[in-house]
Structure formats: C-alpha cells, structure tokens
Amino acid sequence: MSNAPVVNIDPSAFWDDPFPALAEMRATTPICFVPELNATLITRRDDIHTCEKNVAVFSSDQPGGLMNVLMGQNMMRKDGDDHRKERFVYYPAISPNKVKAWWASVFADLTNMVLDDLIDRGSADLVPTYATALSGEALKAITGLTNATFQEINDWSQAMIDGISNYVGAPEPEARCNAATAAIDAAIDERLPELEHTPDMSLLSVMLQSGMPLDQVRANIKLTISGGQNEPRDAIAGAIYALLTNPDQLELVLNGSVTWQQVFEEYCRWVAPICMSPRRIAQSHTFQGVTFEPEERVMFMFGSANHDEDYFTNPGSFDITRDVSPNLTFGAGPHVCAGAAASRSLVGDFALPLAFERLPDLQLDESAAPTRFGGWAFRGPLNVSVKWTS
Ligand code: HEM
C-alpha cells in the first residue's frame, strides 16, 4: 500500500455526491489512500495528466482484474504495442473524419426516429426514454449488433458495469454480467455470416476484416457496450436538465451566442460521465512525495480533475461560457476515449439541438419526480422528468 495519507469516506454519501469530499481531498490531501475503496486516489488535474502518460508505472494491464475475468482482456486493459495494435484497427472506424463522413448522418436519422416515437406523449422521464433509446440505437449501429434492441444494449452495459465494480464478489451482479456477455457473444455469432457476406462500417465488421482474433473482437465489442452506452445517455439527459435549470444559459444557446458543442463539453466537465478510471502499479514509484508499491490499485479521479480550482472558477456551477479546454472528460493518455468524436457528434450536434427544436416549450416537470443524480465512478441523472407542448 502507498504511504499516502489515509482519508475515510462514507460510501453512500460519496455515491450520492462525491464532489464535497473530492474538493476536500484536492485542498488538503490530493493523493490519498481511501480504505473504503481500497485504493489510492489521485484528485488534482495536473497530477492525473502526468501520471496517465506514465504507463510503465500506472498500468492498464490488470491481470486477474474484474474486467479481464468477466469480459475478456480488451484494448483498454493493455499497454504498449498490444494496445496500439488493436487501437490502430479500432479507432479509424469512429475517428473524427469517419464520424463526419459517415456516422453523423446515421446519428441524425436515429435522433429523429427516437423523437418521432416520443413527440406525441407530451411528457416523459428522459433517462429511460430519449437518452437510453438514442444512446442504445447509436451503439447498435456503431458496434454492428443491429440484431439487438436498445434496451438489451442498455441492460448489457449496466450488467457489465455492475459486474466489473463488484469488488465484494456478490453472486447476483456476477451472474447478471455473465448472462450479458453470453448474450453479446450470441448476438455476435448471429452477425458473423451476415458481415462476412456484406461487410459494413461497424466496429464488428472492421475488426473482423482486419484479421483480429475473434476473442479480441468479442472483448472489444463488450468494452464498447460497457463504455459507450451510459456516458452518452447521461450526457444527453444531464445536459438537458442543466439547461432547463439555467434558463439564462438556455437563452444563450438558443440565440446562437454559444454552441451546442460548448453545452456538451461544459456538462461533461460539470458532471463527468466517467468520474474514475483504475490503474495497477507496475513498479515501485514516488510521485509528489507519495511512494506507490507494486500491484496496488490507483484511481484517476477525472470527475475531480474537472473541478480543479486551479483551472475552473466556481467549479460546482454549470457555466457554458467558461473555457473548458483543460478538462479530462475523455482521459488524457494513450487510452484517451476512442469514442469522443462519436459522442460529440451524437450529443452535441443532434441529441441536444433536436430535442429543443422538436419538443416545443420543453420544461422540467418536477411535480412528477425531482431529478436525482447518483454515482462516483460513473455519474449521471437517475431521472429527468419533463413536459412539452404536444
Ligand atoms: C460522453 C461520452 C463518453 C465519455 C465521457 C467517455 C469517457 C472515456 C474515458 C474517460 C476513457 C479513458 C479511460 C481510461 O483512461 O482508462 C474512455 C476510453 C474509451 N472509450 Fe469512451 N467515453 C464516452 C463515450 C464513448 C463511446 C460512445 C465509445 C464507443 C463507441 C467509447 C469507447 C471508448 C474506448 C474503446 C475506450 C478505450 C480506448 C483505449 O483504451 O485506447 N467511449 N472513454
């Protein structure tokens, strides 16, 4: 265990709202060992930015880690050449150029398809309807698992997230995760002959055509579902909530003074959908006076970096006019998010502007259920009840 100062947390209060504890950590013990998480947390932006690039020490390769055991070793859990080889195949399928040339029009159609289904209702909880449906439909297209429903994609994603954060080893989340990965394998098997006959732009097809071994293809598809569903979903519903609770800022984007992309970026700075990412210490190392020991677990707190007072004034407030460029929403090292361009396009270019365009007089309907946020590793709104003129 590192010789970092020990800081205790109340796990349920941390789940409800991690930001007060993280602010205290940044101010007094920016690198601290938290027994309740059995990990050393790095909470300041510059420290994370530096350490994430030092893969010789802060390794993503976690043999025996829950993600490897339950989902197979994917590219996010590899370092060096092994990682680069797979990312070299995977990333071009959803690169900024490919998103512009291909996925943007797919996202436009899917957004309108989901809104067509919603528009006559007049009111809804955006999380299970608009946000989950659109994120799931986009992920079906991107992965190539068009034979699944958006609900299955969402349930598989949640089951894998619950499985890989099940540090206490409870049987139920593990069984649910195993059922989800088996269902994904079956969906992949069903698509194989179709994609062999008619390849397409999807990640599954692109990885198959590259000759990547099938078990690696399966692991990277599972990674994509576990890491590509909740985050856009939470950004869609969360950003709409943030604008509806800040009408002055809604006015700025509706009158074109600020872009929808800026809204997306500021929302993800304000509540990072992925607040934490783990690493394994590969060799003894001293950083900022803290000595880390081999095999111990370290957590990069991206959500805290995005509230670092050295970069963001009044970080707890949602402000679409601020400079968000120092944010670490998508990470900052060799594992920087491969889906960032797809997310910016889906959420910033389509999901947000079209929701306000096609749901007239959109407003919060808190009489239905007050909005609640939850989570410290993955964080987002649990519900966002709205109404509009239909
Ligand atoms: C708002 C949306 C999203 C956020 C905030 C987000 C955030 C992140 C972060 C923080 C990482 C780095 C993790 C680390 O360093 O350990 C990451 C990695 C990754 N993300 Fe995303 N993500 C989002 C959407 C997506 C989507 C839609 C996809 C796929 C279609 C995706 C695919 C990936 C992959 C494959 C990696 C691993 C990259 C590598 O290891 O080289 N993400 N994401």
Tab-separated table of C-alpha atoms and ligand atoms in Angstrom:
chain	number	residue	atom	x	y	z
A	1	MET	CA	0.000	0.000	0.000
A	2	SER	CA	1.259	3.536	-0.710
A	3	ASN	CA	2.364	5.787	2.113
A	4	ALA	CA	-0.269	8.323	1.057
A	5	PRO	CA	-2.263	9.962	3.896
A	6	VAL	CA	-5.387	7.977	4.767
A	7	VAL	CA	-8.794	9.574	4.174
A	8	ASN	CA	-12.053	7.839	5.123
A	9	ILE	CA	-15.276	8.347	3.219
A	10	ASP	CA	-18.934	7.475	3.807
A	11	PRO	CA	-19.573	5.257	0.740
A	12	SER	CA	-23.282	6.056	0.463
A	13	ALA	CA	-22.751	9.830	0.828
A	14	PHE	CA	-19.929	9.537	-1.731
A	15	TRP	CA	-22.301	7.807	-4.143
A	16	ASP	CA	-24.973	10.483	-3.597
A	17	ASP	CA	-22.482	13.334	-4.166
A	18	PRO	CA	-18.702	12.762	-4.328
A	19	PHE	CA	-17.801	16.413	-5.043
A	20	PRO	CA	-17.574	17.817	-1.468
A	21	ALA	CA	-15.211	15.005	-0.390
A	22	LEU	CA	-13.167	15.344	-3.604
A	23	ALA	CA	-12.851	19.129	-3.080
A	24	GLU	CA	-11.555	18.492	0.447
A	25	MET	CA	-9.067	15.941	-0.910
A	26	ARG	CA	-7.794	18.355	-3.595
A	27	ALA	CA	-7.314	21.035	-0.954
A	28	THR	CA	-5.598	19.002	1.783
A	29	THR	CA	-4.523	15.508	0.613
A	30	PRO	CA	-4.628	15.464	-3.247
A	31	ILE	CA	-3.141	11.961	-3.281
A	32	CYS	CA	-4.708	9.891	-0.524
A	33	PHE	CA	-5.427	6.273	0.359
A	34	VAL	CA	-9.166	5.569	0.860
A	35	PRO	CA	-9.697	2.307	2.793
A	36	GLU	CA	-13.385	2.073	1.811
A	37	LEU	CA	-12.270	1.894	-1.863
A	38	ASN	CA	-9.041	0.014	-1.121
A	39	ALA	CA	-7.245	2.371	-3.476
A	40	THR	CA	-5.027	5.445	-3.636
A	41	LEU	CA	-6.906	8.324	-5.276
A	42	ILE	CA	-5.265	10.991	-7.427
A	43	THR	CA	-7.568	14.016	-7.458
A	44	ARG	CA	-5.761	17.023	-8.985
A	45	ARG	CA	-5.899	17.658	-12.742
A	46	ASP	CA	-2.167	18.074	-13.399
A	47	ASP	CA	-1.200	15.030	-11.332
A	48	ILE	CA	-3.619	12.826	-13.312
A	49	HIS	CA	-2.470	14.400	-16.598
A	50	THR	CA	1.142	13.484	-15.750
A	51	CYS	CA	0.583	10.005	-14.291
A	52	GLU	CA	-1.793	8.789	-17.013
A	53	LYS	CA	1.047	9.078	-19.540
A	54	ASN	CA	3.461	7.118	-17.308
A	55	VAL	CA	2.175	3.678	-18.343
A	56	ALA	CA	5.382	1.968	-17.171
A	57	VAL	CA	4.177	2.670	-13.628
A	58	PHE	CA	0.416	3.348	-13.904
A	59	SER	CA	-0.549	0.306	-15.922
A	60	SER	CA	-3.882	-0.507	-17.556
A	61	ASP	CA	-2.864	-4.152	-17.743
A	62	GLN	CA	-4.625	-5.690	-14.746
A	63	PRO	CA	-4.262	-9.497	-14.863
A	64	GLY	CA	-6.967	-11.026	-12.695
A	65	GLY	CA	-8.866	-7.709	-12.731
A	66	LEU	CA	-12.681	-7.998	-12.830
A	67	MET	CA	-12.922	-6.539	-16.355
A	68	ASN	CA	-10.483	-9.130	-17.764
A	69	VAL	CA	-12.109	-12.035	-15.899
A	70	LEU	CA	-15.711	-11.154	-16.815
A	71	MET	CA	-15.379	-9.514	-20.241
A	72	GLY	CA	-12.074	-10.802	-21.666
A	73	GLN	CA	-8.934	-8.673	-21.997
A	74	ASN	CA	-9.829	-5.712	-24.222
A	75	MET	CA	-7.593	-2.972	-25.595
A	76	MET	CA	-8.329	-0.644	-22.664
A	77	ARG	CA	-6.707	-3.193	-20.366
A	78	LYS	CA	-3.473	-3.456	-22.385
A	79	ASP	CA	-0.391	-1.261	-22.592
A	80	GLY	CA	2.263	-0.556	-25.218
A	81	ASP	CA	2.315	-2.440	-28.551
A	82	ASP	CA	-0.510	-4.811	-27.605
A	83	HIS	CA	-2.739	-1.820	-27.014
A	84	ARG	CA	-1.508	0.152	-30.018
A	85	LYS	CA	-2.100	-2.772	-32.434
A	86	GLU	CA	-5.785	-3.049	-31.531
A	87	ARG	CA	-6.376	0.679	-31.252
A	88	PHE	CA	-4.820	1.075	-34.724
A	89	VAL	CA	-7.663	-1.067	-36.135
A	90	TYR	CA	-10.491	0.130	-33.880
A	91	TYR	CA	-10.035	3.934	-33.852
A	92	PRO	CA	-10.282	4.662	-37.625
A	93	ALA	CA	-13.822	3.171	-37.626
A	94	ILE	CA	-15.025	6.047	-35.385
A	95	SER	CA	-12.365	8.697	-35.955
A	96	PRO	CA	-13.386	12.374	-36.349
A	97	ASN	CA	-13.141	12.008	-40.162
A	98	LYS	CA	-15.242	8.848	-40.218
A	99	VAL	CA	-17.810	10.422	-37.896
A	100	LYS	CA	-18.115	13.426	-40.209
A	101	ALA	CA	-18.198	11.323	-43.391
A	102	TRP	CA	-20.455	8.511	-42.197
A	103	TRP	CA	-21.789	8.388	-38.635
A	104	ALA	CA	-23.147	11.969	-38.451
A	105	SER	CA	-25.966	11.245	-40.916
A	106	VAL	CA	-26.705	7.946	-39.143
A	107	PHE	CA	-26.991	9.850	-35.822
A	108	ALA	CA	-29.266	12.483	-37.407
A	109	ASP	CA	-31.672	9.788	-38.634
A	110	LEU	CA	-31.627	7.887	-35.338
A	111	THR	CA	-32.279	11.051	-33.311
A	112	ASN	CA	-35.315	11.902	-35.422
A	113	MET	CA	-36.523	8.288	-35.281
A	114	VAL	CA	-36.433	8.299	-31.453
A	115	LEU	CA	-38.072	11.750	-31.282
A	116	ASP	CA	-40.828	10.631	-33.712
A	117	ASP	CA	-41.688	7.984	-31.136
A	118	LEU	CA	-41.713	10.422	-28.231
A	119	ILE	CA	-43.185	13.647	-29.574
A	120	ASP	CA	-46.924	12.927	-29.058
A	121	ARG	CA	-46.535	11.914	-25.418
A	122	GLY	CA	-46.272	15.477	-24.073
A	123	SER	CA	-44.272	14.366	-21.027
A	124	ALA	CA	-41.659	11.746	-20.132
A	125	ASP	CA	-38.703	10.813	-17.955
A	126	LEU	CA	-35.873	11.483	-20.430
A	127	VAL	CA	-33.476	8.954	-18.918
A	128	PRO	CA	-35.279	5.663	-19.788
A	129	THR	CA	-36.892	7.112	-22.938
A	130	TYR	CA	-34.982	9.628	-25.087
A	131	ALA	CA	-31.468	9.269	-23.617
A	132	THR	CA	-31.370	5.475	-23.239
A	133	ALA	CA	-33.072	4.831	-26.590
A	134	LEU	CA	-30.848	7.182	-28.586
A	135	SER	CA	-27.595	6.080	-26.951
A	136	GLY	CA	-28.601	2.433	-27.475
A	137	GLU	CA	-29.658	2.866	-31.090
A	138	ALA	CA	-26.378	4.655	-31.880
A	139	LEU	CA	-24.373	1.896	-30.208
A	140	LYS	CA	-26.240	-0.816	-32.167
A	141	ALA	CA	-25.143	0.897	-35.384
A	142	ILE	CA	-21.570	1.567	-34.227
A	143	THR	CA	-20.961	-1.947	-32.866
A	144	GLY	CA	-22.833	-3.722	-35.680
A	145	LEU	CA	-25.186	-5.527	-33.273
A	146	THR	CA	-28.264	-4.394	-35.156
A	147	ASN	CA	-29.952	-7.655	-34.131
A	148	ALA	CA	-30.249	-6.389	-30.512
A	149	THR	CA	-32.767	-3.911	-29.059
A	150	PHE	CA	-31.643	-0.617	-27.487
A	151	GLN	CA	-32.994	-1.924	-24.174
A	152	GLU	CA	-30.806	-5.038	-24.424
A	153	ILE	CA	-27.753	-2.859	-25.166
A	154	ASN	CA	-28.564	-0.721	-22.109
A	155	ASP	CA	-29.149	-3.744	-19.857
A	156	TRP	CA	-25.960	-5.498	-21.053
A	157	SER	CA	-23.973	-2.320	-20.456
A	158	GLN	CA	-25.338	-1.903	-16.929
A	159	ALA	CA	-24.816	-5.606	-16.131
A	160	MET	CA	-21.150	-5.408	-17.185
A	161	ILE	CA	-20.572	-2.143	-15.270
A	162	ASP	CA	-22.131	-3.704	-12.140
A	163	GLY	CA	-20.064	-6.852	-12.666
A	164	ILE	CA	-16.703	-5.078	-13.042
A	165	SER	CA	-17.287	-2.863	-9.991
A	166	ASN	CA	-18.464	-5.780	-7.845
A	167	TYR	CA	-15.339	-5.688	-5.653
A	168	VAL	CA	-17.128	-7.560	-2.821
A	169	GLY	CA	-17.820	-10.534	-5.159
A	170	ALA	CA	-21.611	-10.672	-4.633
A	171	PRO	CA	-23.128	-13.568	-6.726
A	172	GLU	CA	-26.070	-11.652	-8.288
A	173	PRO	CA	-24.135	-8.949	-10.195
A	174	GLU	CA	-21.607	-11.560	-11.341
A	175	ALA	CA	-24.352	-13.851	-12.682
A	176	ARG	CA	-26.086	-10.956	-14.425
A	177	CYS	CA	-22.800	-9.906	-16.013
A	178	ASN	CA	-22.088	-13.441	-17.231
A	179	ALA	CA	-25.572	-13.651	-18.739
A	180	ALA	CA	-24.997	-10.340	-20.536
A	181	THR	CA	-21.628	-11.349	-22.008
A	182	ALA	CA	-23.102	-14.670	-23.149
A	183	ALA	CA	-25.956	-12.801	-24.868
A	184	ILE	CA	-23.475	-10.468	-26.578
A	185	ASP	CA	-21.453	-13.465	-27.805
A	186	ALA	CA	-24.654	-14.979	-29.236
A	187	ALA	CA	-25.548	-11.706	-30.980
A	188	ILE	CA	-22.014	-11.541	-32.452
A	189	ASP	CA	-22.259	-15.162	-33.653
A	190	GLU	CA	-25.530	-14.351	-35.408
A	191	ARG	CA	-23.982	-11.376	-37.222
A	192	LEU	CA	-20.738	-13.099	-38.304
A	193	PRO	CA	-22.024	-14.780	-41.506
A	194	GLU	CA	-24.015	-11.649	-42.489
A	195	LEU	CA	-20.972	-9.382	-42.105
A	196	GLU	CA	-18.719	-11.873	-43.865
A	197	HIS	CA	-21.118	-11.723	-46.807
A	198	THR	CA	-21.774	-7.950	-46.632
A	199	PRO	CA	-19.134	-6.039	-44.645
A	200	ASP	CA	-20.135	-2.608	-43.346
A	201	MET	CA	-18.758	0.404	-41.373
A	202	SER	CA	-19.408	-1.098	-37.948
A	203	LEU	CA	-16.679	-1.865	-35.407
A	204	LEU	CA	-17.511	-5.577	-35.559
A	205	SER	CA	-17.097	-5.669	-39.341
A	206	VAL	CA	-13.955	-3.502	-39.385
A	207	MET	CA	-12.230	-5.580	-36.683
A	208	LEU	CA	-13.223	-8.864	-38.397
A	209	GLN	CA	-11.923	-7.658	-41.747
A	210	SER	CA	-8.587	-6.708	-40.126
A	211	GLY	CA	-7.987	-10.316	-39.138
A	212	MET	CA	-8.083	-9.520	-35.417
A	213	PRO	CA	-8.563	-12.810	-33.478
A	214	LEU	CA	-12.262	-13.353	-32.663
A	215	ASP	CA	-11.789	-13.433	-28.872
A	216	GLN	CA	-10.188	-9.973	-29.065
A	217	VAL	CA	-13.019	-8.757	-31.294
A	218	ARG	CA	-15.544	-10.035	-28.751
A	219	ALA	CA	-13.702	-8.369	-25.858
A	220	ASN	CA	-13.545	-5.005	-27.694
A	221	ILE	CA	-17.250	-5.139	-28.608
A	222	LYS	CA	-18.066	-5.776	-24.928
A	223	LEU	CA	-15.791	-2.858	-23.983
A	224	THR	CA	-17.645	-0.628	-26.451
A	225	ILE	CA	-21.036	-1.558	-24.986
A	226	SER	CA	-19.866	-1.174	-21.372
A	227	GLY	CA	-18.113	2.139	-22.099
A	228	GLY	CA	-20.319	3.635	-24.815
A	229	GLN	CA	-23.916	3.441	-23.504
A	230	ASN	CA	-24.166	5.121	-20.089
A	231	GLU	CA	-21.917	8.020	-20.915
A	232	PRO	CA	-23.790	9.497	-23.909
A	233	ARG	CA	-27.073	8.633	-22.177
A	234	ASP	CA	-26.115	10.581	-19.054
A	235	ALA	CA	-24.743	13.493	-21.094
A	236	ILE	CA	-27.999	13.766	-23.096
A	237	ALA	CA	-30.366	13.761	-20.109
A	238	GLY	CA	-27.946	15.652	-17.834
A	239	ALA	CA	-27.251	18.484	-20.269
A	240	ILE	CA	-30.969	18.994	-20.929
A	241	TYR	CA	-31.549	19.152	-17.156
A	242	ALA	CA	-28.684	21.643	-16.749
A	243	LEU	CA	-30.119	23.953	-19.425
A	244	LEU	CA	-33.673	23.727	-18.100
A	245	THR	CA	-32.446	24.696	-14.621
A	246	ASN	CA	-30.363	27.584	-16.055
A	247	PRO	CA	-32.797	29.442	-18.359
A	248	ASP	CA	-30.312	32.302	-18.891
A	249	GLN	CA	-27.855	29.830	-20.363
A	250	LEU	CA	-30.559	28.124	-22.420
A	251	GLU	CA	-31.239	31.532	-23.936
A	252	LEU	CA	-27.547	31.885	-24.885
A	253	VAL	CA	-27.510	28.658	-26.866
A	254	LEU	CA	-30.954	29.201	-28.428
A	255	ASN	CA	-29.908	32.650	-29.681
A	256	GLY	CA	-26.648	31.203	-31.027
A	257	SER	CA	-24.235	33.101	-28.739
A	258	VAL	CA	-22.885	29.758	-27.510
A	259	THR	CA	-22.706	26.448	-29.437
A	260	TRP	CA	-24.386	23.159	-28.536
A	261	GLN	CA	-20.911	21.594	-28.512
A	262	GLN	CA	-19.955	24.016	-25.728
A	263	VAL	CA	-23.048	22.859	-23.801
A	264	PHE	CA	-21.961	19.220	-24.189
A	265	GLU	CA	-18.379	19.948	-23.118
A	266	GLU	CA	-19.425	22.017	-20.090
A	267	TYR	CA	-21.945	19.414	-18.957
A	268	CYS	CA	-19.268	16.671	-19.098
A	269	ARG	CA	-16.884	18.966	-17.193
A	270	TRP	CA	-19.578	19.697	-14.575
A	271	VAL	CA	-20.562	16.002	-14.140
A	272	ALA	CA	-18.032	13.740	-15.839
A	273	PRO	CA	-19.926	10.623	-17.001
A	274	ILE	CA	-16.775	8.599	-16.181
A	275	CYS	CA	-15.517	10.053	-12.907
A	276	MET	CA	-12.916	7.368	-12.190
A	277	SER	CA	-10.583	5.030	-14.030
A	278	PRO	CA	-8.362	2.467	-12.265
A	279	ARG	CA	-4.713	1.570	-12.786
A	280	ARG	CA	-2.375	-1.084	-11.350
A	281	ILE	CA	1.055	-0.018	-10.086
A	282	ALA	CA	3.556	-1.982	-12.183
A	283	GLN	CA	6.709	-0.916	-10.279
A	284	SER	CA	7.615	0.985	-7.104
A	285	HIS	CA	7.454	4.724	-7.769
A	286	THR	CA	7.490	8.010	-5.874
A	287	PHE	CA	5.387	10.941	-7.069
A	288	GLN	CA	4.618	14.172	-5.200
A	289	GLY	CA	6.213	12.654	-2.073
A	290	VAL	CA	3.992	9.550	-2.177
A	291	THR	CA	5.616	6.145	-2.710
A	292	PHE	CA	3.447	3.635	-4.582
A	293	GLU	CA	4.036	-0.114	-4.210
A	294	PRO	CA	3.737	-2.704	-6.988
A	295	GLU	CA	0.297	-4.285	-7.567
A	296	GLU	CA	-1.646	-1.707	-5.580
A	297	ARG	CA	-4.729	-0.066	-7.084
A	298	VAL	CA	-4.762	3.616	-8.025
A	299	MET	CA	-7.811	5.598	-9.164
A	300	PHE	CA	-7.598	8.583	-11.532
A	301	MET	CA	-10.486	10.823	-10.466
A	302	PHE	CA	-11.394	12.510	-13.769
A	303	GLY	CA	-14.545	13.976	-12.196
A	304	SER	CA	-12.356	15.732	-9.602
A	305	ALA	CA	-9.868	16.957	-12.231
A	306	ASN	CA	-12.790	18.662	-13.962
A	307	HIS	CA	-13.471	20.594	-10.732
A	308	ASP	CA	-9.840	21.555	-10.085
A	309	GLU	CA	-9.903	25.131	-8.772
A	310	ASP	CA	-6.522	25.804	-10.429
A	311	TYR	CA	-8.353	25.623	-13.774
A	312	PHE	CA	-12.038	26.184	-13.133
A	313	THR	CA	-13.510	29.095	-11.143
A	314	ASN	CA	-16.557	28.115	-9.077
A	315	PRO	CA	-16.345	24.561	-10.481
A	316	GLY	CA	-19.650	23.466	-8.939
A	317	SER	CA	-21.626	25.810	-11.154
A	318	PHE	CA	-22.759	24.985	-14.690
A	319	ASP	CA	-21.430	27.753	-16.977
A	320	ILE	CA	-21.468	27.269	-20.753
A	321	THR	CA	-19.452	30.465	-21.290
A	322	ARG	CA	-16.364	29.138	-19.452
A	323	ASP	CA	-13.151	27.800	-21.066
A	324	VAL	CA	-13.390	24.030	-20.626
A	325	SER	CA	-10.254	23.095	-22.601
A	326	PRO	CA	-8.235	21.810	-19.545
A	327	ASN	CA	-10.922	19.168	-18.826
A	328	LEU	CA	-10.091	15.444	-18.613
A	329	THR	CA	-13.585	14.194	-19.526
A	330	PHE	CA	-12.202	11.725	-22.085
A	331	GLY	CA	-8.934	10.945	-20.269
A	332	ALA	CA	-5.534	12.260	-21.296
A	333	GLY	CA	-3.128	9.432	-22.088
A	334	PRO	CA	-2.705	6.580	-24.574
A	335	HIS	CA	-6.203	5.359	-23.613
A	336	VAL	CA	-7.902	8.674	-24.388
A	337	CYS	CA	-11.507	7.885	-25.336
A	338	ALA	CA	-11.812	6.390	-28.831
A	339	GLY	CA	-15.498	7.334	-28.883
A	340	ALA	CA	-15.066	11.059	-28.165
A	341	ALA	CA	-15.798	12.217	-31.735
A	342	ALA	CA	-18.847	9.952	-31.989
A	343	SER	CA	-20.164	11.260	-28.638
A	344	ARG	CA	-19.592	14.909	-29.555
A	345	SER	CA	-21.473	14.373	-32.802
A	346	LEU	CA	-24.352	12.310	-31.370
A	347	VAL	CA	-24.962	14.520	-28.312
A	348	GLY	CA	-23.684	17.973	-29.336
A	349	ASP	CA	-24.774	18.052	-32.978
A	350	PHE	CA	-28.054	16.087	-32.768
A	351	ALA	CA	-29.476	14.897	-29.418
A	352	LEU	CA	-29.452	18.317	-27.696
A	353	PRO	CA	-30.406	20.740	-30.528
A	354	LEU	CA	-33.098	18.444	-31.964
A	355	ALA	CA	-34.683	17.850	-28.542
A	356	PHE	CA	-35.169	21.608	-28.046
A	357	GLU	CA	-36.256	22.029	-31.698
A	358	ARG	CA	-38.799	19.216	-31.825
A	359	LEU	CA	-40.180	19.247	-28.218
A	360	PRO	CA	-41.766	22.704	-28.068
A	361	ASP	CA	-41.750	24.605	-24.734
A	362	LEU	CA	-39.659	21.858	-23.187
A	363	GLN	CA	-39.573	22.330	-19.404
A	364	LEU	CA	-38.818	20.401	-16.251
A	365	ASP	CA	-41.817	18.663	-14.694
A	366	GLU	CA	-40.510	18.275	-11.189
A	367	SER	CA	-44.026	17.780	-9.878
A	368	ALA	CA	-43.604	14.274	-11.326
A	369	ALA	CA	-40.319	13.362	-9.636
A	370	PRO	CA	-37.441	15.631	-8.536
A	371	THR	CA	-34.277	14.962	-10.539
A	372	ARG	CA	-31.656	12.900	-8.695
A	373	PHE	CA	-28.029	12.275	-9.652
A	374	GLY	CA	-26.010	9.281	-8.478
A	375	GLY	CA	-22.615	7.548	-8.700
A	376	TRP	CA	-18.932	8.271	-8.067
A	377	ALA	CA	-17.245	6.029	-10.686
A	378	PHE	CA	-19.912	6.535	-13.358
A	379	ARG	CA	-22.157	9.535	-12.600
A	380	GLY	CA	-25.345	10.900	-14.132
A	381	PRO	CA	-29.024	11.722	-13.611
A	382	LEU	CA	-31.211	8.828	-12.448
A	383	ASN	CA	-34.327	10.552	-13.766
A	384	VAL	CA	-35.205	13.796	-15.584
A	385	SER	CA	-38.974	14.361	-15.813
A	386	VAL	CA	-40.001	16.897	-18.474
A	387	LYS	CA	-43.100	18.094	-20.312
A	388	TRP	CA	-43.659	19.913	-23.619
A	389	THR	CA	-46.470	21.107	-25.827
A	390	SER	CA	-47.686	18.204	-27.969
B	1	HEM	C1	-19.808	11.205	-23.175
B	1	HEM	C2	-19.377	10.058	-23.608
B	1	HEM	C3	-18.100	9.360	-23.182
B	1	HEM	C4	-17.216	9.644	-22.179
B	1	HEM	C5	-17.281	10.797	-21.166
B	1	HEM	C6	-16.138	8.670	-22.248
B	1	HEM	C7	-15.029	8.680	-21.400
B	1	HEM	C8	-13.932	7.824	-21.562
B	1	HEM	C9	-12.738	7.863	-20.745
B	1	HEM	C10	-12.518	8.791	-19.551
B	1	HEM	C11	-11.877	6.930	-21.213
B	1	HEM	C12	-10.445	6.654	-20.717
B	1	HEM	C13	-10.407	5.623	-19.712
B	1	HEM	C14	-9.004	5.410	-19.184
B	1	HEM	O1	-8.094	6.178	-19.381
B	1	HEM	O2	-8.873	4.407	-18.515
B	1	HEM	C15	-12.542	6.268	-22.322
B	1	HEM	C16	-11.962	5.239	-23.067
B	1	HEM	C17	-12.614	4.599	-24.108
B	1	HEM	N1	-13.854	4.924	-24.636
B	1	HEM	FE1	-15.081	6.411	-24.020
B	1	HEM	N2	-16.391	7.784	-23.272
B	1	HEM	C18	-17.579	8.170	-23.871
B	1	HEM	C19	-18.198	7.578	-24.944
B	1	HEM	C20	-17.683	6.501	-25.656
B	1	HEM	C21	-18.321	5.862	-26.802
B	1	HEM	C22	-19.679	6.293	-27.390
B	1	HEM	C23	-17.498	4.845	-27.219
B	1	HEM	C24	-17.647	3.869	-28.365
B	1	HEM	C25	-18.441	3.977	-29.344
B	1	HEM	C26	-16.334	4.856	-26.335
B	1	HEM	C27	-15.269	3.986	-26.456
B	1	HEM	C28	-14.124	4.031	-25.661
B	1	HEM	C29	-12.993	3.106	-25.819
B	1	HEM	C30	-12.883	1.978	-26.822
B	1	HEM	C31	-12.055	3.478	-24.847
B	1	HEM	C32	-10.685	2.814	-24.607
B	1	HEM	C33	-9.671	3.430	-25.531
B	1	HEM	C34	-8.292	2.783	-25.410
B	1	HEM	O3	-8.066	2.041	-24.467
B	1	HEM	O4	-7.467	3.047	-26.290
B	1	HEM	N3	-16.479	5.874	-25.397
B	1	HEM	N4	-13.788	6.826	-22.514
